[in-house]
mmCIF file of C-alpha atoms in Angstrom:
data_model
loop_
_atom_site.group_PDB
_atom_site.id
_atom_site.type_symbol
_atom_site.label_atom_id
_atom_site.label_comp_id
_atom_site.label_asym_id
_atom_site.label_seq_id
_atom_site.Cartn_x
_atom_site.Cartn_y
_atom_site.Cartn_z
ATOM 1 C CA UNK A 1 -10.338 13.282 1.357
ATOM 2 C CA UNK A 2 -12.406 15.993 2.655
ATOM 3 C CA UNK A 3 -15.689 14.012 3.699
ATOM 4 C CA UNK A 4 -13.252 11.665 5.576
ATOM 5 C CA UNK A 5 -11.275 14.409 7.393
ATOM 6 C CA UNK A 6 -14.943 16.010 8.073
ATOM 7 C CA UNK A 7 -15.527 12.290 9.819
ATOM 8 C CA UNK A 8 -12.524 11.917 11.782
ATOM 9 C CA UNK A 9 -12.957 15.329 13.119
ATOM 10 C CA UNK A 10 -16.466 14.752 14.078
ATOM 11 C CA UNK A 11 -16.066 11.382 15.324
ATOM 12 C CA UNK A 12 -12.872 12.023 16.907
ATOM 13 C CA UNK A 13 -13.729 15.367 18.225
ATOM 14 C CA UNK A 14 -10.405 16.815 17.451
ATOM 15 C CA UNK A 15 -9.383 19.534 14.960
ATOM 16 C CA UNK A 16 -8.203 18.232 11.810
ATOM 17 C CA UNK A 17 -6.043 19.734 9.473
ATOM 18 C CA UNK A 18 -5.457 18.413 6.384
ATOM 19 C CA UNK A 19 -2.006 19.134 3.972
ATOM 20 C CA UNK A 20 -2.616 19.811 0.209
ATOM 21 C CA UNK A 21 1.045 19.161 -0.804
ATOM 22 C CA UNK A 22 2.203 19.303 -4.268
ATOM 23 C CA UNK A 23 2.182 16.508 -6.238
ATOM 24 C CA UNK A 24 5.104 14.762 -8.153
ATOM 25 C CA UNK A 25 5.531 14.032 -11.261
ATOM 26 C CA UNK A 26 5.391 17.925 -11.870
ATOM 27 C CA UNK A 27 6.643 18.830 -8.375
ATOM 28 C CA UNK A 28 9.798 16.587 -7.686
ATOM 29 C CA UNK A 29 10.451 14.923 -4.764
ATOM 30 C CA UNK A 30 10.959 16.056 -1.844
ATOM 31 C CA UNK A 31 8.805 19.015 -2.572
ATOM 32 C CA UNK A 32 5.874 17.140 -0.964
ATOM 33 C CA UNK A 33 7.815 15.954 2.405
ATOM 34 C CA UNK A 34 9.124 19.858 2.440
ATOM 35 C CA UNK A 35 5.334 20.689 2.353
ATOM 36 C CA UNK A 36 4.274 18.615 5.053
ATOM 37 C CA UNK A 37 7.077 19.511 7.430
ATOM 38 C CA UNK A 38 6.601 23.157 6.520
ATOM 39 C CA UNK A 39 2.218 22.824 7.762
ATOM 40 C CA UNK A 40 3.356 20.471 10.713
ATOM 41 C CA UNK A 41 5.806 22.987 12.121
ATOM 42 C CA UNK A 42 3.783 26.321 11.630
ATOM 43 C CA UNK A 43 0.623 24.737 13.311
ATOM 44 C CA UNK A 44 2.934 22.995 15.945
ATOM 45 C CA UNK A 45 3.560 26.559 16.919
ATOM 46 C CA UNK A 46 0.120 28.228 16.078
ATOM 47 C CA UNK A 47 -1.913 25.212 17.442
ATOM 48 C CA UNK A 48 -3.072 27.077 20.257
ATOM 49 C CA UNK A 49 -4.588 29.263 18.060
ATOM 50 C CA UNK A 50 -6.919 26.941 17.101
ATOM 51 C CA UNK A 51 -7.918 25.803 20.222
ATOM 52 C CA UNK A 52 -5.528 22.748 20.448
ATOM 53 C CA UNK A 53 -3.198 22.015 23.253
ATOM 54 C CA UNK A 54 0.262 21.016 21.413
ATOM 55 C CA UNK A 55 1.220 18.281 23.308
ATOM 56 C CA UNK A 56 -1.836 16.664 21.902
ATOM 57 C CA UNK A 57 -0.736 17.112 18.341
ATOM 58 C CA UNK A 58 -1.013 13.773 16.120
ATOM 59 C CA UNK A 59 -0.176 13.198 12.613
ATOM 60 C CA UNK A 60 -1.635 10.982 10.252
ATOM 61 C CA UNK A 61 -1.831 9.585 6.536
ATOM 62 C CA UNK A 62 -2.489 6.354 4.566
ATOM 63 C CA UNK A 63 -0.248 4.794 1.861
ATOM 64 C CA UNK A 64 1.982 7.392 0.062
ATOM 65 C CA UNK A 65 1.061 9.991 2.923
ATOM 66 C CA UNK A 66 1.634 7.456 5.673
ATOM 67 C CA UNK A 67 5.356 7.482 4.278
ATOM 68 C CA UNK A 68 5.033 11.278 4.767
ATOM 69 C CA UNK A 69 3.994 11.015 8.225
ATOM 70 C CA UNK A 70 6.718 8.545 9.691
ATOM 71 C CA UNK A 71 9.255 10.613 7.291
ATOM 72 C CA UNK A 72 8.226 13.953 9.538
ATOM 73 C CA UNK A 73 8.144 12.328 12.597
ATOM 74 C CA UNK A 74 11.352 11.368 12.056
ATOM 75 C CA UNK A 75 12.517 14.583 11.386
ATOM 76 C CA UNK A 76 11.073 16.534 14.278
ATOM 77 C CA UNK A 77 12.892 13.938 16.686
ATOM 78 C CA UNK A 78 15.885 16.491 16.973
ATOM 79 C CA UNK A 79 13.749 19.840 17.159
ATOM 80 C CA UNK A 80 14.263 21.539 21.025
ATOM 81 C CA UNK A 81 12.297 24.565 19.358
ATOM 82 C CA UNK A 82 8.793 22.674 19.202
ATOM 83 C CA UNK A 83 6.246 20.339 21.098
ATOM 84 C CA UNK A 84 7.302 16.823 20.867
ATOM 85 C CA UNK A 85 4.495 15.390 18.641
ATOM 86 C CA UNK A 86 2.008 13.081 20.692
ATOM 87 C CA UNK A 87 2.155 10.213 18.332
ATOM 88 C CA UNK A 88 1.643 9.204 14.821
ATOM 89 C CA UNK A 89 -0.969 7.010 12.350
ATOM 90 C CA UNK A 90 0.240 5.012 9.709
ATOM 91 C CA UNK A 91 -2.419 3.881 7.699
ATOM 92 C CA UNK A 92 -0.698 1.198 5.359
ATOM 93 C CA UNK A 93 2.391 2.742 4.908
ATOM 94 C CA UNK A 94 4.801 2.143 2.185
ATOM 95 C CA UNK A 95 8.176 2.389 3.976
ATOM 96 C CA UNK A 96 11.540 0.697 2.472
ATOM 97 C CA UNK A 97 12.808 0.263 -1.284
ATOM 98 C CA UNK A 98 15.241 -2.492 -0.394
ATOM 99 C CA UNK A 99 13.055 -5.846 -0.840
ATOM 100 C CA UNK A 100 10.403 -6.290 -2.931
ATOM 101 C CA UNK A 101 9.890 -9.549 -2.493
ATOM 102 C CA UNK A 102 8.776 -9.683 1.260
ATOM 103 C CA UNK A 103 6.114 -12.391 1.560
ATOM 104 C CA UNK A 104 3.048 -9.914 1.630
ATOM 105 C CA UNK A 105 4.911 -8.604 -1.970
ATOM 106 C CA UNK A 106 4.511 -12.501 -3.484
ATOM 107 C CA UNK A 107 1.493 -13.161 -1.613
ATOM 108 C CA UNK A 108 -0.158 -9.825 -2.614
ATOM 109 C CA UNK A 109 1.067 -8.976 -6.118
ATOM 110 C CA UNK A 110 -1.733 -9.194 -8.120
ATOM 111 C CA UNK A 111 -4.004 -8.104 -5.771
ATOM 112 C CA UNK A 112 -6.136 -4.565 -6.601
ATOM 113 C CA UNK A 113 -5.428 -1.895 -6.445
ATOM 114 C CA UNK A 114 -1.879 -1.605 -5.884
ATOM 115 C CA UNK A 115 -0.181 -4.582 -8.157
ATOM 116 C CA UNK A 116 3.611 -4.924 -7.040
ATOM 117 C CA UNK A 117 4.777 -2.947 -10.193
ATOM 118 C CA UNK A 118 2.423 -0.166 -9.977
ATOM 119 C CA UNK A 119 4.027 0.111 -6.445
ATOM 120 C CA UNK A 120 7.112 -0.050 -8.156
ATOM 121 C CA UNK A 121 5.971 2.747 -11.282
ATOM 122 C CA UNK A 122 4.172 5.046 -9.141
ATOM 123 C CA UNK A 123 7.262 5.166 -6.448
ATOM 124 C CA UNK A 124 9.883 5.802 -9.369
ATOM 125 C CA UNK A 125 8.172 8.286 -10.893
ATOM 126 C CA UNK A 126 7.898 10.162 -7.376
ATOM 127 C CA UNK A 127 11.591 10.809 -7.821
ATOM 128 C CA UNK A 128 11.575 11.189 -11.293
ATOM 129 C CA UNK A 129 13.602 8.438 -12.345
ATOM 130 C CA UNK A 130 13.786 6.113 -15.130
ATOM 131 C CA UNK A 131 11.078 3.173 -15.073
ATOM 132 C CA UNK A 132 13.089 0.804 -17.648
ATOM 133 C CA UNK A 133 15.099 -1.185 -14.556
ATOM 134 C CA UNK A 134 11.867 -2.435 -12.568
ATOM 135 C CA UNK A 135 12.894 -5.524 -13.195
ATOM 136 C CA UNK A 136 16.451 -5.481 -11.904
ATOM 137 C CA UNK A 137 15.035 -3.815 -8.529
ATOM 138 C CA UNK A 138 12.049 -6.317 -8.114
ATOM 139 C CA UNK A 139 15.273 -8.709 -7.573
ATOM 140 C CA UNK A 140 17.254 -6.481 -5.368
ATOM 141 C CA UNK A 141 19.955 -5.831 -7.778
ATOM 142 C CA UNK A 142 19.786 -1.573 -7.094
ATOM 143 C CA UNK A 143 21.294 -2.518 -3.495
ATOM 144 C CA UNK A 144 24.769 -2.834 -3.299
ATOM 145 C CA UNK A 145 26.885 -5.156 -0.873
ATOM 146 C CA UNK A 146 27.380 -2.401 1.727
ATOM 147 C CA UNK A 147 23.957 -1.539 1.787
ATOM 148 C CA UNK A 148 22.245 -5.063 2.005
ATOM 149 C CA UNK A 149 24.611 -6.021 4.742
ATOM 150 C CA UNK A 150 23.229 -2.724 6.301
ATOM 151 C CA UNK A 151 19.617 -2.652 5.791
ATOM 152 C CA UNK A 152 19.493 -6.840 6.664
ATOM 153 C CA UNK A 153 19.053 -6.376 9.839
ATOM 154 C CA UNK A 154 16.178 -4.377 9.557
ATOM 155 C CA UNK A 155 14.391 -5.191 6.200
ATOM 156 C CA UNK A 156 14.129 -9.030 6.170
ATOM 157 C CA UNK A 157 11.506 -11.806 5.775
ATOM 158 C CA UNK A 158 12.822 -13.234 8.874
ATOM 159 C CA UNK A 159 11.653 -10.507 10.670
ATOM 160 C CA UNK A 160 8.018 -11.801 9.594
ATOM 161 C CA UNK A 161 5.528 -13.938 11.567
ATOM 162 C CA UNK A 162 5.118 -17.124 10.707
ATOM 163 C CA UNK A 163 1.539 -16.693 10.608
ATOM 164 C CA UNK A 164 2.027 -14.249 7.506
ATOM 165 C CA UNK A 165 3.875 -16.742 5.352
ATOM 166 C CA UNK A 166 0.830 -19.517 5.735
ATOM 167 C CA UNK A 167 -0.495 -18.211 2.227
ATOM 168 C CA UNK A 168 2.750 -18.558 0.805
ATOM 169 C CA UNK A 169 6.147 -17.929 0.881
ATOM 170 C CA UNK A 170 9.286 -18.617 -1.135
ATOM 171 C CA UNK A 171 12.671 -17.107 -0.514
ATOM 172 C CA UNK A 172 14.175 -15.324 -2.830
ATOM 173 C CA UNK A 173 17.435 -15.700 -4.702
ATOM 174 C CA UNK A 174 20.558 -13.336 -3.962
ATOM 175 C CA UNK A 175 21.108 -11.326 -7.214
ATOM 176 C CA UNK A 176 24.135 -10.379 -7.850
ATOM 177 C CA UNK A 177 24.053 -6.036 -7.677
ATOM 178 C CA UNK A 178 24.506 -4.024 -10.765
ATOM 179 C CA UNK A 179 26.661 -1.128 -9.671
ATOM 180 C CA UNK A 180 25.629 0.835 -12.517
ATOM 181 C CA UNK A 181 22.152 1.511 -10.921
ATOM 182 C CA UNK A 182 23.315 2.025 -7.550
ATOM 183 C CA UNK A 183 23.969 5.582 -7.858
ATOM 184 C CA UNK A 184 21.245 6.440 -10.026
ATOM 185 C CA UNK A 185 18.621 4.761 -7.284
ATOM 186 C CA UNK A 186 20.529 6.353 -4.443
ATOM 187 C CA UNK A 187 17.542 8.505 -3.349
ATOM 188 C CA UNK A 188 15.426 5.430 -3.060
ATOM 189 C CA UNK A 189 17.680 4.945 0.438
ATOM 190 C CA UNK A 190 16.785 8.030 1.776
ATOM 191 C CA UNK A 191 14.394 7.763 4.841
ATOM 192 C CA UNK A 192 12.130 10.439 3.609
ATOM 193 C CA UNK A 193 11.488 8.005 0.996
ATOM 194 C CA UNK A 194 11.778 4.915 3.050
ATOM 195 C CA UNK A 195 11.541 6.028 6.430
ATOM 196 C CA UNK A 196 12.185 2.271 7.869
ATOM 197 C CA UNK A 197 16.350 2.964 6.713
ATOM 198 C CA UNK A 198 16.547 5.367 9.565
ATOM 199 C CA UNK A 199 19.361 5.001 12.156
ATOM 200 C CA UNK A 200 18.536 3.843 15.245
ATOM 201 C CA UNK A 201 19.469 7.008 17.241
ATOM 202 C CA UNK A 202 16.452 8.569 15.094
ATOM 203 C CA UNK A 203 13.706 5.532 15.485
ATOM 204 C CA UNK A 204 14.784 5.413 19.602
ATOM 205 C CA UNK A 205 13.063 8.838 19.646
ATOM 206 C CA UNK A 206 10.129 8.532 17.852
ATOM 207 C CA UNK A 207 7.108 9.416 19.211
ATOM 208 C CA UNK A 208 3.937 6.724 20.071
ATOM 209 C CA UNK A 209 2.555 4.865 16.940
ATOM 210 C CA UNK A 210 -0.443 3.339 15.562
ATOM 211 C CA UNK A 211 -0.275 1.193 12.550
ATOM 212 C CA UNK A 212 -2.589 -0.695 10.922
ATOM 213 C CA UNK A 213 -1.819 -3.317 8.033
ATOM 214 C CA UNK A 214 -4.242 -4.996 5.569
ATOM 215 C CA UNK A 215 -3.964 -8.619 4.632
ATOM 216 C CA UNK A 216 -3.921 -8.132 1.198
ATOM 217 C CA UNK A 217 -1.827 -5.532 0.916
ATOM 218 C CA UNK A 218 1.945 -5.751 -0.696
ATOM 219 C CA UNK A 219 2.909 -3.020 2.168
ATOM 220 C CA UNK A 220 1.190 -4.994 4.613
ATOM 221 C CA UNK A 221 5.379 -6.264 5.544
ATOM 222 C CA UNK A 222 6.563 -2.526 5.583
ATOM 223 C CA UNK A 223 3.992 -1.949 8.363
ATOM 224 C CA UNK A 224 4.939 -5.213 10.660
ATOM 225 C CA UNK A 225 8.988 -4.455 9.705
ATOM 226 C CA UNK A 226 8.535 -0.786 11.265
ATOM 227 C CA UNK A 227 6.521 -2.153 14.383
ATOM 228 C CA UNK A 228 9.070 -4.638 15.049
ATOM 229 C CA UNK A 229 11.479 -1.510 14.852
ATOM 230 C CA UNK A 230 9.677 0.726 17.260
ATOM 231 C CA UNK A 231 9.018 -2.378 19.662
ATOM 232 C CA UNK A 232 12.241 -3.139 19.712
ATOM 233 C CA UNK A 233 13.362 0.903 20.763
ATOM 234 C CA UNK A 234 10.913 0.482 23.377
ATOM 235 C CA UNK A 235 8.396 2.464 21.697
ATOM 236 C CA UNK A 236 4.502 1.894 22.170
ATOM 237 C CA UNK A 237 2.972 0.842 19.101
ATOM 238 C CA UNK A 238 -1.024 0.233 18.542
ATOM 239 C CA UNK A 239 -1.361 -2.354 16.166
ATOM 240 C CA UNK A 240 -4.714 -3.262 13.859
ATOM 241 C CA UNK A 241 -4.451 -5.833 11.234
ATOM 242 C CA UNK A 242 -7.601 -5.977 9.024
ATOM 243 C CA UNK A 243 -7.523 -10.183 7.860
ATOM 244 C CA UNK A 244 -10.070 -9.142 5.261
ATOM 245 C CA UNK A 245 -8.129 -5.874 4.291
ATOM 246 C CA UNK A 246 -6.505 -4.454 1.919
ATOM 247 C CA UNK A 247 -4.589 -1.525 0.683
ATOM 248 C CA UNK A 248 -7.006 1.587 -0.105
ATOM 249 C CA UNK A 249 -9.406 0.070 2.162
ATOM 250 C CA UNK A 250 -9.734 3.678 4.238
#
């Protein structure tokens, strides 16, 4: 990532500062968001420093690290002790573990580099848990009652354009949940891990986004489910869709 950082900064003319967090499997979960929260808050308060004005502080990251950046975001909503962020970049972010069968998850499941199940494999094994249910989550049977009546009304395919279900679209069956699982993927709910479960008193807060989807990308859905959710808080989003896109494409 260094050559692109080196671009962004020069092309952007900003100072860039780039996180090396620990990585999971050997560092568990949430050692990497408590890394990232850790660099964000020290340079929020050392930015001057560097020559940066701190209102004029972004943050940024693609894929797993764009679920890092909406997860701090999030977090600094409540903090009277630092600049208020100036906005944040989510560069296809994966952002909810509830439905994995969101049209851009049928539509996009075979597609390189990120297959639905490696989403599924690599996201597991960042919380360390066991990989021998995949197939009981990819139909929604890890979410109990509660929680699907919950999360509904912000992780659903109806949420989703029209225009996205064109290449194909089937609903999805109502599994039954297993309620031995539910416990056990608990910290799959946790909006540092899917940062599009957070309550509304957190999102209203959030700071100006950009987000940009790719076509063919199974967390092309995540990205157009968290717009809708800032849009409808009456935050500004930025919004690039790339038609020929998809997910590494950075």
């Amino acid at each position: 990532y260094e050559r692109t950082c080196r671009y962004l900064a020069r092309k952007s003319d900003s100072v860039v500062v780039s996180v090396g967090y620990r990585l999971a499997p050997e560092h568990p979960f949430p050692a990497q968001f408590e890394d990232c929260l850790t660099a964000t808050v020290h340079f929020l308060r050392t930015a001057q420093d560097h020559g940066v004005d701190p209102s004029r502080v972004i943050i940024c990251g693609d894929s797993s690290g764009g679920t890092l950046t909406a997860a701090i975001a999030q977090a600094l909503v409540n903090r009277q002790d630092l600049p208020r962020l100036r906005a944040q970049i989510l560069i296809y972010p994966f952002l909810q573990c509830v439905d994995f069968n969101l049209p851009s998850y049928q539509q996009n499941g075979r597609i390189p580099i990120l297959f639905k199940e490696r989403t599924l494999t690599m996201g597991l094994k960042y919380i360390n848990k066991d990989l021998s249910f995949i197939s009981e989550i990819v139909k929604g049977r890890h979410v109990s009652k509660d929680l699907r009546l919950k999360y509904q009304k912000w992780v659903s395919p109806d949420y989703i354009p029209q225009e996205f279900k064109r290449r194909g679209y089937k609903p999805s069956p109502t599994h039954s949940s297993l309620e031995e699982i539910h416990e056990y993927y608990k910290p799959v709910f946790d909006p540092i891990f899917s940062p599009l479960l957070a309550e509304d008193s957190v999102v209203a807060q959030l700071p100006e986004a950009f987000i940009l989807t790719c076509e063919f990308d199974v967390l092309r859905d995540d990205g157009l489910l968290y717009k809708k959710r800032l849009e409808d808080h009456g935050i500004k989003v930025t919004w690039c869709h790339l038609q020929e896109g998809f997910h590494g494409t950075v």
